[in-house]
Short mmCIF file of C-alpha atoms in Angstrom, two decimals:
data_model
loop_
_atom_site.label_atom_id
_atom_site.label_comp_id
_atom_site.label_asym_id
_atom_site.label_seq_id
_atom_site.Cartn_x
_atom_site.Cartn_y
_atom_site.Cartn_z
CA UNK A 1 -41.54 26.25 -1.43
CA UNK A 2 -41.54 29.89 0.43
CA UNK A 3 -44.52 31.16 0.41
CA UNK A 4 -44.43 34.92 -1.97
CA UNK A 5 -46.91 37.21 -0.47
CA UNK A 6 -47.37 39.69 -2.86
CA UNK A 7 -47.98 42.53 -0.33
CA UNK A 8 -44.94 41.47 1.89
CA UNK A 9 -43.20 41.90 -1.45
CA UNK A 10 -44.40 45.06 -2.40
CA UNK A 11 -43.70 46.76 1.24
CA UNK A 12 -40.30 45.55 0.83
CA UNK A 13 -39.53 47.16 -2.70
CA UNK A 14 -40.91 50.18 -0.87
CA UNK A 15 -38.19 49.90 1.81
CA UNK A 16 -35.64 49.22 -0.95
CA UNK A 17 -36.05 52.97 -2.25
CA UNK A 18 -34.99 54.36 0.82
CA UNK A 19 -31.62 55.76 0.62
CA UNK A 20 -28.98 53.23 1.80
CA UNK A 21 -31.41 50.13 2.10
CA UNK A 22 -30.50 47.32 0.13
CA UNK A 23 -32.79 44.08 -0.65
CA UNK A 24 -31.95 42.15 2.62
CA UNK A 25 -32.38 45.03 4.90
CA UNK A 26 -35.45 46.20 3.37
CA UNK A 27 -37.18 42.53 3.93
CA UNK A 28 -36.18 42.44 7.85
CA UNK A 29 -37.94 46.22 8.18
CA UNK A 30 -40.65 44.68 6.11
CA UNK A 31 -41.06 42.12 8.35
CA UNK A 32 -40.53 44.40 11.31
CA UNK A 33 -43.77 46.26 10.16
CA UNK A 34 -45.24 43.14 10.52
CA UNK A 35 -44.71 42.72 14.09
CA UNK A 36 -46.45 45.88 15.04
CA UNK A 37 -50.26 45.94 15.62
CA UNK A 38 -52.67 47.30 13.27
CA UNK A 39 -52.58 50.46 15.42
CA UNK A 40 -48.77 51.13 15.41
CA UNK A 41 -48.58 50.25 11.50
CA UNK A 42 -51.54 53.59 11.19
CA UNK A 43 -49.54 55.58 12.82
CA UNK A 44 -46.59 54.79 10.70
CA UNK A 45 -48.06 55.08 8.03
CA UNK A 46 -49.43 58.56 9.06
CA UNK A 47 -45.69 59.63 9.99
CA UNK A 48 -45.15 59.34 6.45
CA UNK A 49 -47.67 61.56 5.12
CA UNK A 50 -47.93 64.44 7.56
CA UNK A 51 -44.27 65.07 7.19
CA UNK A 52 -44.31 64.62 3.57
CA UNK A 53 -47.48 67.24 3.86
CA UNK A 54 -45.85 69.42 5.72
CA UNK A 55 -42.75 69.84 5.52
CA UNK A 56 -41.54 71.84 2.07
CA UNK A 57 -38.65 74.08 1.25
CA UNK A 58 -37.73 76.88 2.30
CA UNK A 59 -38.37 79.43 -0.60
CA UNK A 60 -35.04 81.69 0.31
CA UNK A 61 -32.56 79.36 0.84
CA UNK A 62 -34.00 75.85 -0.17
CA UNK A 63 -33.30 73.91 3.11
CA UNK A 64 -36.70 71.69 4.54
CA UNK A 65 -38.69 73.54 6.77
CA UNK A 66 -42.40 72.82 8.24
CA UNK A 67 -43.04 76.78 8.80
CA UNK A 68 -43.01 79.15 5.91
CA UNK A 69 -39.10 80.20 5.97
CA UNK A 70 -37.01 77.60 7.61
CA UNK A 71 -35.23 78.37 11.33
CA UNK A 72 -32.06 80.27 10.04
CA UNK A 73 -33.86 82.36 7.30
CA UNK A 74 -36.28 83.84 9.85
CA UNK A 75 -33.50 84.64 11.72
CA UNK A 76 -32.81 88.00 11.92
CA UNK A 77 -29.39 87.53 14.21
CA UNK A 78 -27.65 85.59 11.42
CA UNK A 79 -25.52 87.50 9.07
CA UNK A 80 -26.87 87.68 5.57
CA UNK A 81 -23.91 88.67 3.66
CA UNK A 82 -22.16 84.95 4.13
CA UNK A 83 -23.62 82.09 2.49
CA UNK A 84 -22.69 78.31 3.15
CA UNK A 85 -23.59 76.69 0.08
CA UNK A 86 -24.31 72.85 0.90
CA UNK A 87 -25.91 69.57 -1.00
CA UNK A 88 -28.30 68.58 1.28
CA UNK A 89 -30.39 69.17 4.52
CA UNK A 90 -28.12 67.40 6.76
CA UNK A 91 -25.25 69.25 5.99
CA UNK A 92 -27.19 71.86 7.38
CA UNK A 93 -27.57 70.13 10.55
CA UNK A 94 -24.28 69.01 10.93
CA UNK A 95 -22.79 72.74 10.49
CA UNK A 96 -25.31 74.04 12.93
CA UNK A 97 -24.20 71.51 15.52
CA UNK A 98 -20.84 73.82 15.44
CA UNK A 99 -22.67 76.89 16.89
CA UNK A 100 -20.29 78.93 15.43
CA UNK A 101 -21.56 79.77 11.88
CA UNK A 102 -23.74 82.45 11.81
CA UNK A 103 -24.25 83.35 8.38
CA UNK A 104 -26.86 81.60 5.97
CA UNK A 105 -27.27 79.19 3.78
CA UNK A 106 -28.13 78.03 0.09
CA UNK A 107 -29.13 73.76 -0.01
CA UNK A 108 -28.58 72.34 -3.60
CA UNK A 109 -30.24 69.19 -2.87
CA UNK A 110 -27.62 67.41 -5.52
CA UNK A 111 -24.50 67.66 -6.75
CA UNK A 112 -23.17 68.38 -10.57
CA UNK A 113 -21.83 64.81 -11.99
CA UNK A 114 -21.27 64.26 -15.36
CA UNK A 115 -21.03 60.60 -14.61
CA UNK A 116 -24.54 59.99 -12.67
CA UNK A 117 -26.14 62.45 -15.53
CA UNK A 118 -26.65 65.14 -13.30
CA UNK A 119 -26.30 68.27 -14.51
CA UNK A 120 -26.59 71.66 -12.82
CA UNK A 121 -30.32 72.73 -13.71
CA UNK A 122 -31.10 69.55 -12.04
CA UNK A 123 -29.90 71.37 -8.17
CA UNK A 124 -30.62 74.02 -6.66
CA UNK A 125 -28.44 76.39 -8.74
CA UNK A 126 -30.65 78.66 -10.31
CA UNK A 127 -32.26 79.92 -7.17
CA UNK A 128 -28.98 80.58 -5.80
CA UNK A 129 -28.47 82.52 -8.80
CA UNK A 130 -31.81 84.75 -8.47
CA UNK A 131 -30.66 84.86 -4.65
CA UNK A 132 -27.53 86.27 -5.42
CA UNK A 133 -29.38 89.11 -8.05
CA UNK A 134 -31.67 89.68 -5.73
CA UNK A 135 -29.91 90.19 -2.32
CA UNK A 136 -27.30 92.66 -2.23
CA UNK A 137 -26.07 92.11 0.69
CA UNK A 138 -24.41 88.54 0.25
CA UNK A 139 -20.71 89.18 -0.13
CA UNK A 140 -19.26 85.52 0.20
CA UNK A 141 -20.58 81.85 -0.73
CA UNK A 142 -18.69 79.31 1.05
CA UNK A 143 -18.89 76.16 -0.73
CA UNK A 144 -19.14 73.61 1.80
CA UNK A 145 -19.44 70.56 -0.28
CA UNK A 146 -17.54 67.22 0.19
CA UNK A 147 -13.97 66.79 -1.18
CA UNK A 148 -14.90 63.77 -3.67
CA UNK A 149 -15.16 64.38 -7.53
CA UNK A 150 -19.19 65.53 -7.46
CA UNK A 151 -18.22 68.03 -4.90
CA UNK A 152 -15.09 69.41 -6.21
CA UNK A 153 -16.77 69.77 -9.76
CA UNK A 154 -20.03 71.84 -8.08
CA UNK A 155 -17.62 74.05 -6.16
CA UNK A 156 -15.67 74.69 -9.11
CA UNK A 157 -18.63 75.27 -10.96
CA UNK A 158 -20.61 77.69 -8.89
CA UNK A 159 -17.26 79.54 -8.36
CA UNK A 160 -16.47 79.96 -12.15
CA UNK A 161 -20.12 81.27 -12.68
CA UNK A 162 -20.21 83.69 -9.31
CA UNK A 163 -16.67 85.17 -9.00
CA UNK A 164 -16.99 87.23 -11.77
CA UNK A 165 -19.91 88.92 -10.05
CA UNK A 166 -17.69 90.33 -7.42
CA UNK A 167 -18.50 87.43 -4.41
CA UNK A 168 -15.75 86.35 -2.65
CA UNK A 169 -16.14 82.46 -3.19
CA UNK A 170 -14.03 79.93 -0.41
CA UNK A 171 -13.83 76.63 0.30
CA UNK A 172 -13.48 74.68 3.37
CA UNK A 173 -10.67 73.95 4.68
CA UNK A 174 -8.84 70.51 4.01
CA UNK A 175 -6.92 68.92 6.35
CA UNK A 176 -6.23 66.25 9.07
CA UNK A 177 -9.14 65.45 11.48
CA UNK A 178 -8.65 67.16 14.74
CA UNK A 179 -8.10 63.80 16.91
CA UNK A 180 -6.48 62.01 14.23
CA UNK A 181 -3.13 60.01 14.39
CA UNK A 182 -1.04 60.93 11.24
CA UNK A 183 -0.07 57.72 10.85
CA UNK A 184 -3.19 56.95 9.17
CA UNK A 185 -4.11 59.56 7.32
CA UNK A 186 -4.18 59.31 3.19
CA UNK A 187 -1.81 60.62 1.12
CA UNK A 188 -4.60 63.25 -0.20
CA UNK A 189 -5.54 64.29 2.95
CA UNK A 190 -1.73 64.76 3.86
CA UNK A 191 -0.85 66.24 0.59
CA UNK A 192 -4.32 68.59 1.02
CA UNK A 193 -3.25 69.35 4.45
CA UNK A 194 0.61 70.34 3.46
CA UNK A 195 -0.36 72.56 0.86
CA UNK A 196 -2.62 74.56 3.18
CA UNK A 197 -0.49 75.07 6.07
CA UNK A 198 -0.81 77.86 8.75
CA UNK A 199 1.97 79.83 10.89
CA UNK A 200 1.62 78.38 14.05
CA UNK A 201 -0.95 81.24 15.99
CA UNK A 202 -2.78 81.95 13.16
CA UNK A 203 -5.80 79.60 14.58
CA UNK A 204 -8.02 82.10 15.09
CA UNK A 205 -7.78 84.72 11.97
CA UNK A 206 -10.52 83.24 10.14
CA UNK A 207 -12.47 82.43 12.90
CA UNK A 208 -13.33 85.96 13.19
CA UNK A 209 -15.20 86.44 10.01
CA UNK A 210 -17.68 84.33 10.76
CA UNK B 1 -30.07 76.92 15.52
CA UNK B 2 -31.26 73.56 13.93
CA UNK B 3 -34.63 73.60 13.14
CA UNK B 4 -36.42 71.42 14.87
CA UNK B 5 -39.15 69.67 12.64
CA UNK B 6 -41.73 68.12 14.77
CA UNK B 7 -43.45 66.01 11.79
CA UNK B 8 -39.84 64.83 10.15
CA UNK B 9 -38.78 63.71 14.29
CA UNK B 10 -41.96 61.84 14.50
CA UNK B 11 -41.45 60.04 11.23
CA UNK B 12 -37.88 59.39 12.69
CA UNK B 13 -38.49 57.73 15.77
CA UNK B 14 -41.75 55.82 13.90
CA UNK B 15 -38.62 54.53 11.76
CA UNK B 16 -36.65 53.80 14.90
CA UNK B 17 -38.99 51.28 16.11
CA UNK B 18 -38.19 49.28 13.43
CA UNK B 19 -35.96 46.12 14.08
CA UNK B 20 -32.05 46.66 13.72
CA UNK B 21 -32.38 50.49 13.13
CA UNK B 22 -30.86 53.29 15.39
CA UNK B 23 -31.30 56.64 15.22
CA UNK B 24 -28.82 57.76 13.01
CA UNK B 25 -30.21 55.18 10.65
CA UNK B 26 -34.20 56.82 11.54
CA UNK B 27 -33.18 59.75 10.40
CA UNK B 28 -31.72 58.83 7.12
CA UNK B 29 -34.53 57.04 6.50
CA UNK B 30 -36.97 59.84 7.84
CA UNK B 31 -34.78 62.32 5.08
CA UNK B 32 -35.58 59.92 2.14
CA UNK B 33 -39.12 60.42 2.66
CA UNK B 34 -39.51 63.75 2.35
CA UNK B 35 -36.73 63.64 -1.05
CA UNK B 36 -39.97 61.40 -2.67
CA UNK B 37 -42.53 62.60 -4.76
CA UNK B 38 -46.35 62.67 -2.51
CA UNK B 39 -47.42 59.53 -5.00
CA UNK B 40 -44.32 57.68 -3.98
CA UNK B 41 -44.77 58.90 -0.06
CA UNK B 42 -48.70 57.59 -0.47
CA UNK B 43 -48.13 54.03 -2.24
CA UNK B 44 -45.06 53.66 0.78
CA UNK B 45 -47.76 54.21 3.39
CA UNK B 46 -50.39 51.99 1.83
CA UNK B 47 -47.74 49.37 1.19
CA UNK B 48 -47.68 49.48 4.91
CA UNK B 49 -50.94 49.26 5.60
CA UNK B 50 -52.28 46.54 2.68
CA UNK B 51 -49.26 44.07 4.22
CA UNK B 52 -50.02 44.73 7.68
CA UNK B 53 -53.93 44.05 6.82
CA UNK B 54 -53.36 40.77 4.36
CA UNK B 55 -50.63 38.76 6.21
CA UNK B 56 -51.69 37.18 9.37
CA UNK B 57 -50.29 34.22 10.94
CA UNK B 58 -51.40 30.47 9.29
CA UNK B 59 -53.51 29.24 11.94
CA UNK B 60 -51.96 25.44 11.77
CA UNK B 61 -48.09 26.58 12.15
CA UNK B 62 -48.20 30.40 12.98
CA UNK B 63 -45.57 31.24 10.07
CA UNK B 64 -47.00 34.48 7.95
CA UNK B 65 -49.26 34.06 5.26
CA UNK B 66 -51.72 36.16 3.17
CA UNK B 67 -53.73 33.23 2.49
CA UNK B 68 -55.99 30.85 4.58
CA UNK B 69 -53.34 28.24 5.22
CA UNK B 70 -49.56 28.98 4.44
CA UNK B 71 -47.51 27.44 1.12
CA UNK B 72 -46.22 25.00 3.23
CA UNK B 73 -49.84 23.98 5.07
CA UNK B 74 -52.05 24.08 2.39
CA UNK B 75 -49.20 21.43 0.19
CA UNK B 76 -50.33 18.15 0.70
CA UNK B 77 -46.81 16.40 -0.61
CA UNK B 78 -45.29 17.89 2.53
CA UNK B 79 -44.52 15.27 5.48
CA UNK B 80 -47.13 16.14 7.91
CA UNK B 81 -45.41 13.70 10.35
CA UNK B 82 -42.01 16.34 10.59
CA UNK B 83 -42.69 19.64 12.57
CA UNK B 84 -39.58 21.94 12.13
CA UNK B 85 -39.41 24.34 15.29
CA UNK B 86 -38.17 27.83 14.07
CA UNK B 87 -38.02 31.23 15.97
CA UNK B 88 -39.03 33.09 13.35
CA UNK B 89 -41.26 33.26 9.74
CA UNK B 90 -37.42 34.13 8.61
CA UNK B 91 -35.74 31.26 9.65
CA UNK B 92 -38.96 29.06 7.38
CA UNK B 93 -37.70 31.21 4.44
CA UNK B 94 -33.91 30.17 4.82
CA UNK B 95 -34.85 26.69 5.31
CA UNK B 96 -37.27 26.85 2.68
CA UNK B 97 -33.98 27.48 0.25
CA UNK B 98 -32.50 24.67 1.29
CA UNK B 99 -35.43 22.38 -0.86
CA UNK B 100 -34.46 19.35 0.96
CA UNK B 101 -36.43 19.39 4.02
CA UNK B 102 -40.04 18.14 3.11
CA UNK B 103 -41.76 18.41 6.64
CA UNK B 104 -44.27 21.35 8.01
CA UNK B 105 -43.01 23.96 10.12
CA UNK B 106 -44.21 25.68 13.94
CA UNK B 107 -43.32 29.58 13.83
CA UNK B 108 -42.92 30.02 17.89
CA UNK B 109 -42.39 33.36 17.23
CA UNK B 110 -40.01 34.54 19.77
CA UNK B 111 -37.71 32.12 22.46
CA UNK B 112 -37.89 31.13 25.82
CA UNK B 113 -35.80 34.00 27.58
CA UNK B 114 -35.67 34.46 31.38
CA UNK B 115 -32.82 37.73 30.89
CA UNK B 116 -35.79 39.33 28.80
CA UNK B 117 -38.52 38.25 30.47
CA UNK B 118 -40.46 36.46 27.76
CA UNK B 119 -41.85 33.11 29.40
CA UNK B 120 -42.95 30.05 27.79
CA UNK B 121 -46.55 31.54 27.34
CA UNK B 122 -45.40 34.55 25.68
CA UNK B 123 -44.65 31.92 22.42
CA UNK B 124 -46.34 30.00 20.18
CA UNK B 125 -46.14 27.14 22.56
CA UNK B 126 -49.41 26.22 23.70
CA UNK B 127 -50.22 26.01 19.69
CA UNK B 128 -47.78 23.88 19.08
CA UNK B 129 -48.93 21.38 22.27
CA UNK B 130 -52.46 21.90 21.02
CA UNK B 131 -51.58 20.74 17.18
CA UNK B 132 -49.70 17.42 18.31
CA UNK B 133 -52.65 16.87 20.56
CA UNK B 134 -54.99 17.25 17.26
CA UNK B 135 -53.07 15.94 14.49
CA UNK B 136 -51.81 11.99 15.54
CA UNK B 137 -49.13 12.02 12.33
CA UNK B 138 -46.84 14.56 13.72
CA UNK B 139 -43.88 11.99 14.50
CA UNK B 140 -40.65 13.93 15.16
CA UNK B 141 -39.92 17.85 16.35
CA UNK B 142 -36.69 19.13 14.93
CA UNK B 143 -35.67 22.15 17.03
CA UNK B 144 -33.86 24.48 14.44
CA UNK B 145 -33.70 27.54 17.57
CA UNK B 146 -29.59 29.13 17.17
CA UNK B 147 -27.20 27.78 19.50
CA UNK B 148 -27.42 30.74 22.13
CA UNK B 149 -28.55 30.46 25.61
CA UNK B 150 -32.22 31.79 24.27
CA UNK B 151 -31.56 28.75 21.97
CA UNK B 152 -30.78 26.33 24.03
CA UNK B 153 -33.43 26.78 26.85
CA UNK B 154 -36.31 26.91 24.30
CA UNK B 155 -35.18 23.40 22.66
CA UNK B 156 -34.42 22.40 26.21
CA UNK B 157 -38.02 23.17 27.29
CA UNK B 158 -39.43 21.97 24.50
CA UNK B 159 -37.56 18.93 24.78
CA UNK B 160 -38.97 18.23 28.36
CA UNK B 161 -42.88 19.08 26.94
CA UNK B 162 -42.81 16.88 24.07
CA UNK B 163 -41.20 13.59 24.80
CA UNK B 164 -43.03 11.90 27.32
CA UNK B 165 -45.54 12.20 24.90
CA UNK B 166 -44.27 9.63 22.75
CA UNK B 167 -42.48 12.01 19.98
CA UNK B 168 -38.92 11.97 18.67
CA UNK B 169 -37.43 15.70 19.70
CA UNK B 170 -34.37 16.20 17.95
CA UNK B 171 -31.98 19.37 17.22
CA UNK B 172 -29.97 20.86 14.31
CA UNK B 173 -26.68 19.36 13.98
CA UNK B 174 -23.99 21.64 15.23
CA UNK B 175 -20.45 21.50 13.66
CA UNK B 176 -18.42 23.58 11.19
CA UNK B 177 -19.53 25.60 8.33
CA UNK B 178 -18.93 23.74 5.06
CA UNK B 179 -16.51 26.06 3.33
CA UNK B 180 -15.51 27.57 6.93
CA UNK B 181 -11.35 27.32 7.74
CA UNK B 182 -10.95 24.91 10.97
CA UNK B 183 -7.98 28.03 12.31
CA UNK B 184 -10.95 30.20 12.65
CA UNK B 185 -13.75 28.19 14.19
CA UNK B 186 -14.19 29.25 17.88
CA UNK B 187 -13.74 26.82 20.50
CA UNK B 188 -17.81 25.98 21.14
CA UNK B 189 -18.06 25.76 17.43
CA UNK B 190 -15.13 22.91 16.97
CA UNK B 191 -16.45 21.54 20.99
CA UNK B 192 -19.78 20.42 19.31
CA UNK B 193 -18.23 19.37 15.81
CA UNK B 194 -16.18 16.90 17.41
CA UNK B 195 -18.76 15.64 19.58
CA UNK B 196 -20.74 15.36 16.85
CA UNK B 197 -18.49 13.32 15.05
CA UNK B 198 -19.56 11.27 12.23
CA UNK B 199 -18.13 7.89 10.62
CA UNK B 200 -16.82 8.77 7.13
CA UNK B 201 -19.51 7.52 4.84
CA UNK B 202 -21.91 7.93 6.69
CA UNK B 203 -22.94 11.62 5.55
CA UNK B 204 -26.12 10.82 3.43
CA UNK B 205 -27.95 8.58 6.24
CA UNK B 206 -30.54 10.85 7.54
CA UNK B 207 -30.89 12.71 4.60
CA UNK B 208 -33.27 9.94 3.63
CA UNK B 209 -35.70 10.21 6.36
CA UNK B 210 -36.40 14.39 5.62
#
């Protein structure tokens, strides 16, 4: 028979809660840890609890940070009156490889779906909320969240509950992936990119805002 | 800018060292820590530390066990005159599914590679050499190594060790997957089936000596 070592077992189940590993995966990195030496394994294992330690939210905008307001909050060249609203932390990352945002912006850390349970006191919406009452000077919320059901649902939510407060709320734009071959684009995409069509030279209207 | 988290990169590239993950996947991983509770962060990092501390390798076959002798050592209905070559403790579990093969194993953990460097001493060779010189009942090797070059040249080696001492050194029969569509089989795959070639009837014949 195969031999079940319990603790081989147990640092596998561990692996298994990470995001995106399944059972199979999670017993090859359990084996992987393994095949370090004692000394490696320590400092894994330390990895894991100083970042846990120290790295926290950011109180203002909710996004992980390891110093007491995160990069773009301490910021004082970003623009304060445009917030990207986003579901996690590496949206953030992925908007601020762009370089050409320079407003704020509000993490969620979840997304409203009535069909996983999740409702919207479970994210980050109620310190957007006190945000918003509290800082005058935000004058749009960008909802930046993905264009599946979860995401159109939040960004219809949080724009039902802040337009009437007098913030312009937007959404990003839909539309064919620059680089992409028509061909194989959906018919939702297609449809999505139809309905919001441009006049040709009007690349750069929006851009300015930012 | 992106905020660059020292604590959450280290965790990231301590994930990266991890078999079969890149750093795409590191990250991920490194950004599901930090969404778990401290408790859950702590009993991950013990997990880690407990396996790493328990399991060491069997000292007859080298496969992983958290006991004295492995499941497979310590069961005295096993064949002690079979010794199964594997690469790997993995390749003991997959075989171990199988519930036909009655012999021991020898974990050589790792193979004979000249393109990576690793030489003969690098694996458990000389353990193996110094069991058959110890234990007279060992009989037969079956090399179960994959059929790639690394493959290859560590049953090929192991071949030219062992025989002249007197012991049968065979390999895992190569041919097609049962359930696999002839069309599809690659050229080296159908090479060795038909080389291998069997008279009809004849399928159960060394079954009976595993």
């Amino acid at each position: 028979m195969a031999e079940y070592m319990e603790s081989l077992q147990h640092l596998s189940e561990q692996f298994g809660r990470l995001e995106g590993v399944g059972r199979k995966t999670a017993m090859r990195l359990a084996y992987s840890v393994l095949d370090m030496t004692m000394e490696e394994a320590q400092a894994f294992a330390d990895a894991i609890l100083t970042a846990k330690e120290k790295i926290h939210l950011c109180p203002v905008c909710q996004n992980l940070t390891d110093r007491e307001l995160c990069a773009v909050c301490r910021d004082e060249a970003r623009d304060p009156s445009i917030v990207c609203v986003v579901e996690d932390p590496r949206t953030v990352m992925a908007m601020e490889k762009v370089r050409e945002y320079r407003g704020t912006y509000h993490v969620l850390h979840g997304l409203i779906s009535p069909m996983s349970g999740v409702t919207p006191d479970q994210i980050k919406l109620k310190e957007l909320l006190a945000r918003i009452g509290e800082d005058e000077r935000i004058k749009e919320i960008i909802v930046a969240t993905n264009a599946d059901i979860e995401g159109e649902a939040t960004a219809m939510y949080i724009s039902r509950l802040i337009s009437p407060l007098g913030i312009k709320v937007t959404r990003l734009a839909y539309g064919i992936p620059v680089g992409a071959d028509l061909e194989y684009a959906d018919e939702v995409t297609l449809y999505r990119a139809l309905a919001g069509r441009r006049d040709v030279g009007d690349g750069s209207s929006s851009d300015a805002s930012l």
